[in-house]
PDB file of C-alpha atoms in Angstrom:
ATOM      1  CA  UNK M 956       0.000   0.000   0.000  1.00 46.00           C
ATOM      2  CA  UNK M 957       1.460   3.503  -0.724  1.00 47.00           C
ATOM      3  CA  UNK M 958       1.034   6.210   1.747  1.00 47.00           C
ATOM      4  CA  UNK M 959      -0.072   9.461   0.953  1.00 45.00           C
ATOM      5  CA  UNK M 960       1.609  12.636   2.378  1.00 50.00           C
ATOM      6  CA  UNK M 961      -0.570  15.642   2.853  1.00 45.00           C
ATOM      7  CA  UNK M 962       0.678  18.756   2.035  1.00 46.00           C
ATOM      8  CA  UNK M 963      -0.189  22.104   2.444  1.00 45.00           C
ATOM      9  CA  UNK M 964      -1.726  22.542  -0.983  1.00 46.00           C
ATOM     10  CA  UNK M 965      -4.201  19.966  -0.365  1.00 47.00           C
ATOM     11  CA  UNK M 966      -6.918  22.114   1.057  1.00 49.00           C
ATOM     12  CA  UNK M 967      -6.619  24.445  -1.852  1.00 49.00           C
ATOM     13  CA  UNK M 968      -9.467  24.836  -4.459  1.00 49.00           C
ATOM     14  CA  UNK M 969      -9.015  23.088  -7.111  1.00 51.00           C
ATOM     15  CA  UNK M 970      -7.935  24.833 -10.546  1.00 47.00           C
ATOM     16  CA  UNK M 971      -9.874  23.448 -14.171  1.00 51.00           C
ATOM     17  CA  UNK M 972      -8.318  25.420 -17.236  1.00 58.00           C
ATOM     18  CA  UNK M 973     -11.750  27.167 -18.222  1.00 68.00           C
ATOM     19  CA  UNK M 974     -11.876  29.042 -14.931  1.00 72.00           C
ATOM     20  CA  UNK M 975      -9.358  32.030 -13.863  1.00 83.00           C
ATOM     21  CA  UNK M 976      -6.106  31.615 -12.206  1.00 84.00           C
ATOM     22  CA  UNK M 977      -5.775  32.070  -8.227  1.00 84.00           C
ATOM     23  CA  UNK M 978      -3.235  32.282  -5.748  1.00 84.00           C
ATOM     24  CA  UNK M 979       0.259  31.509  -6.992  1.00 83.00           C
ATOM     25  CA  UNK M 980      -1.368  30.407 -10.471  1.00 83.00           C
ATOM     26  CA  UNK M 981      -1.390  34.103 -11.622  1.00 85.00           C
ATOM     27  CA  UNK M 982       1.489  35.029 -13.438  1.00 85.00           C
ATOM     28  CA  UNK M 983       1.894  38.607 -13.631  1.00 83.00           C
ATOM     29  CA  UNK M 984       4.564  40.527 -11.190  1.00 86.00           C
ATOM     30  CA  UNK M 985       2.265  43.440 -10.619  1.00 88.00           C
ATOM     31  CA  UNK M 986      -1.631  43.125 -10.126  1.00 88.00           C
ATOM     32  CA  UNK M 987      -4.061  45.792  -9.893  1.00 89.00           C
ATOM     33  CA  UNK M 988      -5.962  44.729  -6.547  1.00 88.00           C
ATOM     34  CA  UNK M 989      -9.186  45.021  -5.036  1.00 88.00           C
ATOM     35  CA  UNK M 990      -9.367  43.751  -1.791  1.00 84.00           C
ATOM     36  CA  UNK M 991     -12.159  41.599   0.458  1.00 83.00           C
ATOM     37  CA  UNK M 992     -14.146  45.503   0.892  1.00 84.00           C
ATOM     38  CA  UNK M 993     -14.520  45.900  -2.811  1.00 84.00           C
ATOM     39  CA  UNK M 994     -11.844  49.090  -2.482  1.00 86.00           C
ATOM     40  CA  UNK M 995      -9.270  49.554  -4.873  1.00 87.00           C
ATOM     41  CA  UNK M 996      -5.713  49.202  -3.672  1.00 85.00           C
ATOM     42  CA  UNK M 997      -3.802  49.787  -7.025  1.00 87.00           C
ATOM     43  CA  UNK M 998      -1.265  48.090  -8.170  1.00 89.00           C
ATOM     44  CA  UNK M 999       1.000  46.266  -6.040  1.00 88.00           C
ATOM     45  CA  UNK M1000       3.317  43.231  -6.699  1.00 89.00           C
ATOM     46  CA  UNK M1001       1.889  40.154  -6.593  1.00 86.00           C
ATOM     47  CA  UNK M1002       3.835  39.034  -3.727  1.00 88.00           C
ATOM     48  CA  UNK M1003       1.596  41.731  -1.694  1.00 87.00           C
ATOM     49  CA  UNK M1004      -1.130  40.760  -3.149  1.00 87.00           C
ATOM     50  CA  UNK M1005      -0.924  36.895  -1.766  1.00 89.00           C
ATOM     51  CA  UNK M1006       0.086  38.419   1.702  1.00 88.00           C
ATOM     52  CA  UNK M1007      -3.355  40.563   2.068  1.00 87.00           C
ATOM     53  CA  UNK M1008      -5.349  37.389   0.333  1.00 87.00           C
ATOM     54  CA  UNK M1009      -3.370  35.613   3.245  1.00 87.00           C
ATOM     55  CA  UNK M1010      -3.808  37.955   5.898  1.00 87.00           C
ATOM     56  CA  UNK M1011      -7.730  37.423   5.116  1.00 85.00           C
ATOM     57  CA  UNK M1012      -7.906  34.081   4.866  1.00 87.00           C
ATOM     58  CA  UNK M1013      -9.402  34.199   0.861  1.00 89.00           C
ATOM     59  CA  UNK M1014      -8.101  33.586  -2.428  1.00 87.00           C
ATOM     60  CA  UNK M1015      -6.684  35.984  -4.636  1.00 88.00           C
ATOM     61  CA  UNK M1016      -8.818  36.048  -7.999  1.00 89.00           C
ATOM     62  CA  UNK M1017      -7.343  36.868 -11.436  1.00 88.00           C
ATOM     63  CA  UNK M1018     -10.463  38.317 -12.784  1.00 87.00           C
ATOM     64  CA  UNK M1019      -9.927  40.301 -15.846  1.00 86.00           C
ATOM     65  CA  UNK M1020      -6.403  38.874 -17.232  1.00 85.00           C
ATOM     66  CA  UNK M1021      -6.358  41.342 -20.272  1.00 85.00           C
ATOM     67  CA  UNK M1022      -5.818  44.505 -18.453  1.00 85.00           C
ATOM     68  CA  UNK M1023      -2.777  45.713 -17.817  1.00 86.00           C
ATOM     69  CA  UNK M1024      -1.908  44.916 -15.014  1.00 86.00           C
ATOM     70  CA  UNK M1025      -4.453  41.937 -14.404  1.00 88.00           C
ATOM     71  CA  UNK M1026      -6.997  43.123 -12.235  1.00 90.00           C
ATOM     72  CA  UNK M1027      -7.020  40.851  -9.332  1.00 89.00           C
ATOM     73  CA  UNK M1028      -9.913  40.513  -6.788  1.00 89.00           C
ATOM     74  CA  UNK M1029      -9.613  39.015  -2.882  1.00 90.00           C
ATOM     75  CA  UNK M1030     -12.635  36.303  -2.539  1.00 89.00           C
ATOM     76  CA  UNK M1031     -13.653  32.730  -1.634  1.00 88.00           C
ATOM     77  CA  UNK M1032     -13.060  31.041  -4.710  1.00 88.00           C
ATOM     78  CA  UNK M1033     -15.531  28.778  -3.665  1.00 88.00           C
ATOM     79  CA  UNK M1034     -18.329  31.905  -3.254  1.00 89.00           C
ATOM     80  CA  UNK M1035     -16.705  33.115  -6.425  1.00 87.00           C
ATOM     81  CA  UNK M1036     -17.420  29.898  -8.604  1.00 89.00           C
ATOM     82  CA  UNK M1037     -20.799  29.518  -6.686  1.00 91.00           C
ATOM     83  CA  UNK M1038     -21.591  33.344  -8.291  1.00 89.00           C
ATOM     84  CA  UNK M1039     -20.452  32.359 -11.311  1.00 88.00           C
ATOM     85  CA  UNK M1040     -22.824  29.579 -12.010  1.00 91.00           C
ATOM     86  CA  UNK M1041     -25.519  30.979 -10.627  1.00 92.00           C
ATOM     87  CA  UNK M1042     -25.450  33.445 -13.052  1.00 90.00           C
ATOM     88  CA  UNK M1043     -24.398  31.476 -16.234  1.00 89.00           C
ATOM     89  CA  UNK M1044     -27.870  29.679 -15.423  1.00 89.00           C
ATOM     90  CA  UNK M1045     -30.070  33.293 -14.850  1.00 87.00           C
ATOM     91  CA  UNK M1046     -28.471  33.499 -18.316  1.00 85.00           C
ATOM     92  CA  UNK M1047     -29.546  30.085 -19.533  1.00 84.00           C
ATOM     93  CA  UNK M1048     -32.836  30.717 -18.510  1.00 82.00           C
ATOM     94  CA  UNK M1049     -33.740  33.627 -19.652  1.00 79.00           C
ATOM     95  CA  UNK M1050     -32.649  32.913 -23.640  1.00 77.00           C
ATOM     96  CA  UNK M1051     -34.858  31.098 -25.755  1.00 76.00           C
ATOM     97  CA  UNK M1052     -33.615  28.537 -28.378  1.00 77.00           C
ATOM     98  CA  UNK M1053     -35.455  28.926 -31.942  1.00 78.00           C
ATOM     99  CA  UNK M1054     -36.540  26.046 -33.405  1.00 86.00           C
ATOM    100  CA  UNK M1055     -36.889  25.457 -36.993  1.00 91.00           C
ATOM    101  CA  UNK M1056     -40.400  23.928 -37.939  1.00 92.00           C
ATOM    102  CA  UNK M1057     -40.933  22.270 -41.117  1.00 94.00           C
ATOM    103  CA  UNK M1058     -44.221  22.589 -43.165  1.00 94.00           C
ATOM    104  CA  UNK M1059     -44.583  20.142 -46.443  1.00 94.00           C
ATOM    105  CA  UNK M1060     -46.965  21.264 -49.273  1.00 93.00           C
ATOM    106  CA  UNK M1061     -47.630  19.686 -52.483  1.00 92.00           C
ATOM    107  CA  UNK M1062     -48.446  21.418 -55.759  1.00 91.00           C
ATOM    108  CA  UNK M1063     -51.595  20.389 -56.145  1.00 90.00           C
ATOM    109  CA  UNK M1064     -52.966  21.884 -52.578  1.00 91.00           C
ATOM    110  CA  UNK M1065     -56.612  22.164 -52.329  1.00 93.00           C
ATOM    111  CA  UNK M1066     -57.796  25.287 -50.571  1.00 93.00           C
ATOM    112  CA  UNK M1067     -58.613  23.958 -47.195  1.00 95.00           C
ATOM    113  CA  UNK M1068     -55.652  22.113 -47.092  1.00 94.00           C
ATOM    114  CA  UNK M1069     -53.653  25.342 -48.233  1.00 93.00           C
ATOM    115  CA  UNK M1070     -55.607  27.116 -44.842  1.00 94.00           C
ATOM    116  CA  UNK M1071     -54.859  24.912 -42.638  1.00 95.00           C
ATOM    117  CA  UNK M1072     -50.857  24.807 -43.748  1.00 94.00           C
ATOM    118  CA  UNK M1073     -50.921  28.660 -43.431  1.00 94.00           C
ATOM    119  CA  UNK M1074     -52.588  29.031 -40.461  1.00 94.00           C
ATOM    120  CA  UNK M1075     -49.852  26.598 -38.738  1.00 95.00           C
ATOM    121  CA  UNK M1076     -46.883  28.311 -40.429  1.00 93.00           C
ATOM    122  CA  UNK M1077     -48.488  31.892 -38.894  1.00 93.00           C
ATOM    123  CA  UNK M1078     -48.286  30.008 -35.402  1.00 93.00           C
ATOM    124  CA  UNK M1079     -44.964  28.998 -35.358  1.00 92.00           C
ATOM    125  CA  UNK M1080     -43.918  32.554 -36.378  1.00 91.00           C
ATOM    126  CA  UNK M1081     -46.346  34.162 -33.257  1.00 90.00           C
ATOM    127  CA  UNK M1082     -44.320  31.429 -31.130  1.00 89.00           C
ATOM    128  CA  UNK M1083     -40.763  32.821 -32.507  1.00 88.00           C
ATOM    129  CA  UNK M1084     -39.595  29.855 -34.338  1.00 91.00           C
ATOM    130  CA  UNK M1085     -38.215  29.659 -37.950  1.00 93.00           C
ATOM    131  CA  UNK M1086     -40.082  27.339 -40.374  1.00 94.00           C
ATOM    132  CA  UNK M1087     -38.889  25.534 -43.395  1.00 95.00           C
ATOM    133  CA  UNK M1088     -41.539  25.788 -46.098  1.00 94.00           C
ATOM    134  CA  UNK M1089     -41.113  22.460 -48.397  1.00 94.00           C
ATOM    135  CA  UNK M1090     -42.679  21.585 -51.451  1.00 93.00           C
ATOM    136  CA  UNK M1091     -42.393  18.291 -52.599  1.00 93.00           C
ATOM    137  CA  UNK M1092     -43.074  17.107 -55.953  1.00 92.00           C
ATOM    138  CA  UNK M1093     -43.669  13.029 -57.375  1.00 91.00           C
ATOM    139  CA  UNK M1094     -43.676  11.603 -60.547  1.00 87.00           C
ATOM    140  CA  UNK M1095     -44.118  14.094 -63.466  1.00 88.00           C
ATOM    141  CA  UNK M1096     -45.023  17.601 -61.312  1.00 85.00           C
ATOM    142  CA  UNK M1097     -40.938  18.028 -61.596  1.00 84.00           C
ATOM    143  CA  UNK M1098     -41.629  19.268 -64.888  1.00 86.00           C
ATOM    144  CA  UNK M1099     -44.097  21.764 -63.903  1.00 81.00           C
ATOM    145  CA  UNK M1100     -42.082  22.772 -60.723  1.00 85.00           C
ATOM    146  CA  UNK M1101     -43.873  26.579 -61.322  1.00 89.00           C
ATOM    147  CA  UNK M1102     -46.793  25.130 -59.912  1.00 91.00           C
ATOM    148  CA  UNK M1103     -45.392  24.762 -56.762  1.00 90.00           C
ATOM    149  CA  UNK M1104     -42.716  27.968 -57.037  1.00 92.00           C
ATOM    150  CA  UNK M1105     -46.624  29.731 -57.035  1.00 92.00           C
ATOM    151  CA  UNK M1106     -47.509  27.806 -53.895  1.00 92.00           C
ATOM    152  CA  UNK M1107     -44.988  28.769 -52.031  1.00 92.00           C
ATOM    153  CA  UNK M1108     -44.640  32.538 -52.911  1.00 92.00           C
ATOM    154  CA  UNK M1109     -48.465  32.520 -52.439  1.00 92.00           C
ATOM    155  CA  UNK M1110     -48.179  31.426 -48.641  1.00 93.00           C
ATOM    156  CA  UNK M1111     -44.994  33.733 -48.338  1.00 91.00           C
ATOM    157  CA  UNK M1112     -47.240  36.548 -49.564  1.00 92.00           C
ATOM    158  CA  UNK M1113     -49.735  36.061 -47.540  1.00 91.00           C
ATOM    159  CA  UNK M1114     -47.933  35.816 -44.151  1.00 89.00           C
ATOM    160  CA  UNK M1115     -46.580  39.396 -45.323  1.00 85.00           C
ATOM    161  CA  UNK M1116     -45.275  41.359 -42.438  1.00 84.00           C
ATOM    162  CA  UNK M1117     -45.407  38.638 -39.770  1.00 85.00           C
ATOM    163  CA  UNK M1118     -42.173  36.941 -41.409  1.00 88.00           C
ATOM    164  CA  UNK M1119     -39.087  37.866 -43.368  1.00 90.00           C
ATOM    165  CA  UNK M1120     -37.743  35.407 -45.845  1.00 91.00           C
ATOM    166  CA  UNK M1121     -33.938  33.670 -44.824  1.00 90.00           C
ATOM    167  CA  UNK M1122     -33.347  31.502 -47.504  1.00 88.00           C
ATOM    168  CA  UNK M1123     -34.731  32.498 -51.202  1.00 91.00           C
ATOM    169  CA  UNK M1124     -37.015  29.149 -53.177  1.00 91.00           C
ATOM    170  CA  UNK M1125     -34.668  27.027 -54.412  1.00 92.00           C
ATOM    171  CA  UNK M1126     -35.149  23.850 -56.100  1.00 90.00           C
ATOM    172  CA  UNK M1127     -33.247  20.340 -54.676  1.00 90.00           C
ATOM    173  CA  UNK M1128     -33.903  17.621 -56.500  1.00 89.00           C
ATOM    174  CA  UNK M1129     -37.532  16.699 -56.328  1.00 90.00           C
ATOM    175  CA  UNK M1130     -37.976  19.089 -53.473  1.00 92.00           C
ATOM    176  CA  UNK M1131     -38.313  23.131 -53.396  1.00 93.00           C
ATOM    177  CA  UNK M1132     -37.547  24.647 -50.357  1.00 94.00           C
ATOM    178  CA  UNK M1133     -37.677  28.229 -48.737  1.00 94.00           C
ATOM    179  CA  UNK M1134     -36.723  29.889 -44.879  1.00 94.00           C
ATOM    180  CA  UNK M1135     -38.865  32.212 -43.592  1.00 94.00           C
ATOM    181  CA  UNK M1136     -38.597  33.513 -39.626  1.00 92.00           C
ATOM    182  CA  UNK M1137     -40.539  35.960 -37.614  1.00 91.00           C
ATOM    183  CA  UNK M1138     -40.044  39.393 -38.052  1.00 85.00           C
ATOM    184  CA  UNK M1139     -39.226  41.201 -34.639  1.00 75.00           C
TER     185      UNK M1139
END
């Protein structure tokens, strides 16, 4: 069995690449420093900087490296991580992902059928996502793809304002597509 020998780095947080460098991680010989009381201290080595992180019992905090010199902060890193993800996930919640609905339409689209595709592509614009308009063709309505070019600027037309067109019609192989999303 090995032993294992504590030393006095084994209380210290714990370091992952993503997050900012602390303590004797930091690199730079001068730091601009803000200590524990949120007051600026200006710059000081970084030697002085560990003592007062010492002297209160925290963690000195690289927190913007770009500055010259790297403004450096006097926290719990735990606290400090803790804020962190708290707000990374007020963030999270409060963006919405846009999904991209698909509607398929044939050329030959009777009226009611033609409603009811419309009125579903004008509620997934109200809701804020993108939809795909496709127009698939069989057999021999390839060769009379303006058909369904008509279709699909008819429906574009008629949602007027409520969208804005992404991607122009375009024809791949026996489909036509186009992109519309909501106008803001």
């Amino acid at each position: 069995m090995e032993e294992t020998i504590a030393t006095e780095n084994d209380n210290a947080p714990v370091r992952n690449d993503d997050g900012p460098r602390i303590n004797e991680d930091i690199k730079a010989k001068q730091v601009r420093l803000i200590d524990a009381n949120n007051e600026n201290r200006g710059v000081v080595s970084l030697k002085e900087a560990l003592a007062v992180a010492e002297e209160e019992g925290l963690d000195l905090i690289e927190i913007s490296p770009q500055a010259n010199p790297p403004v450096c902060k006097v926290l719990d890193f735990g606290k400090y991580r803790y804020e962190q993800q708290k707000r990374k996930n007020e963030a999270k919640k409060n963006q919405k992902t846009v999904e991209i609905k698909e509607i398929k339409l044939r050329p030959m689209i009777e009226t009611h059928d033609y409603e009811v595709k419309f009125k579903q592509a004008k509620k997934f614009l109200e809701q804020g996502n993108k939809v795909k308009l496709t127009m698939r063709f069989k057999g021999r309505e390839l060769s009379a793809n303006n058909i369904g070019k008509q279709v699909l600027t008819r429906i574009i037309e008629d949602l007027g304002d409520t969208c804005k067109v992404d991607a122009d019609i375009k024809l791949e192989g026996k489909q036509m597509t186009a992109m519309i999303s909501p106008n803001k």
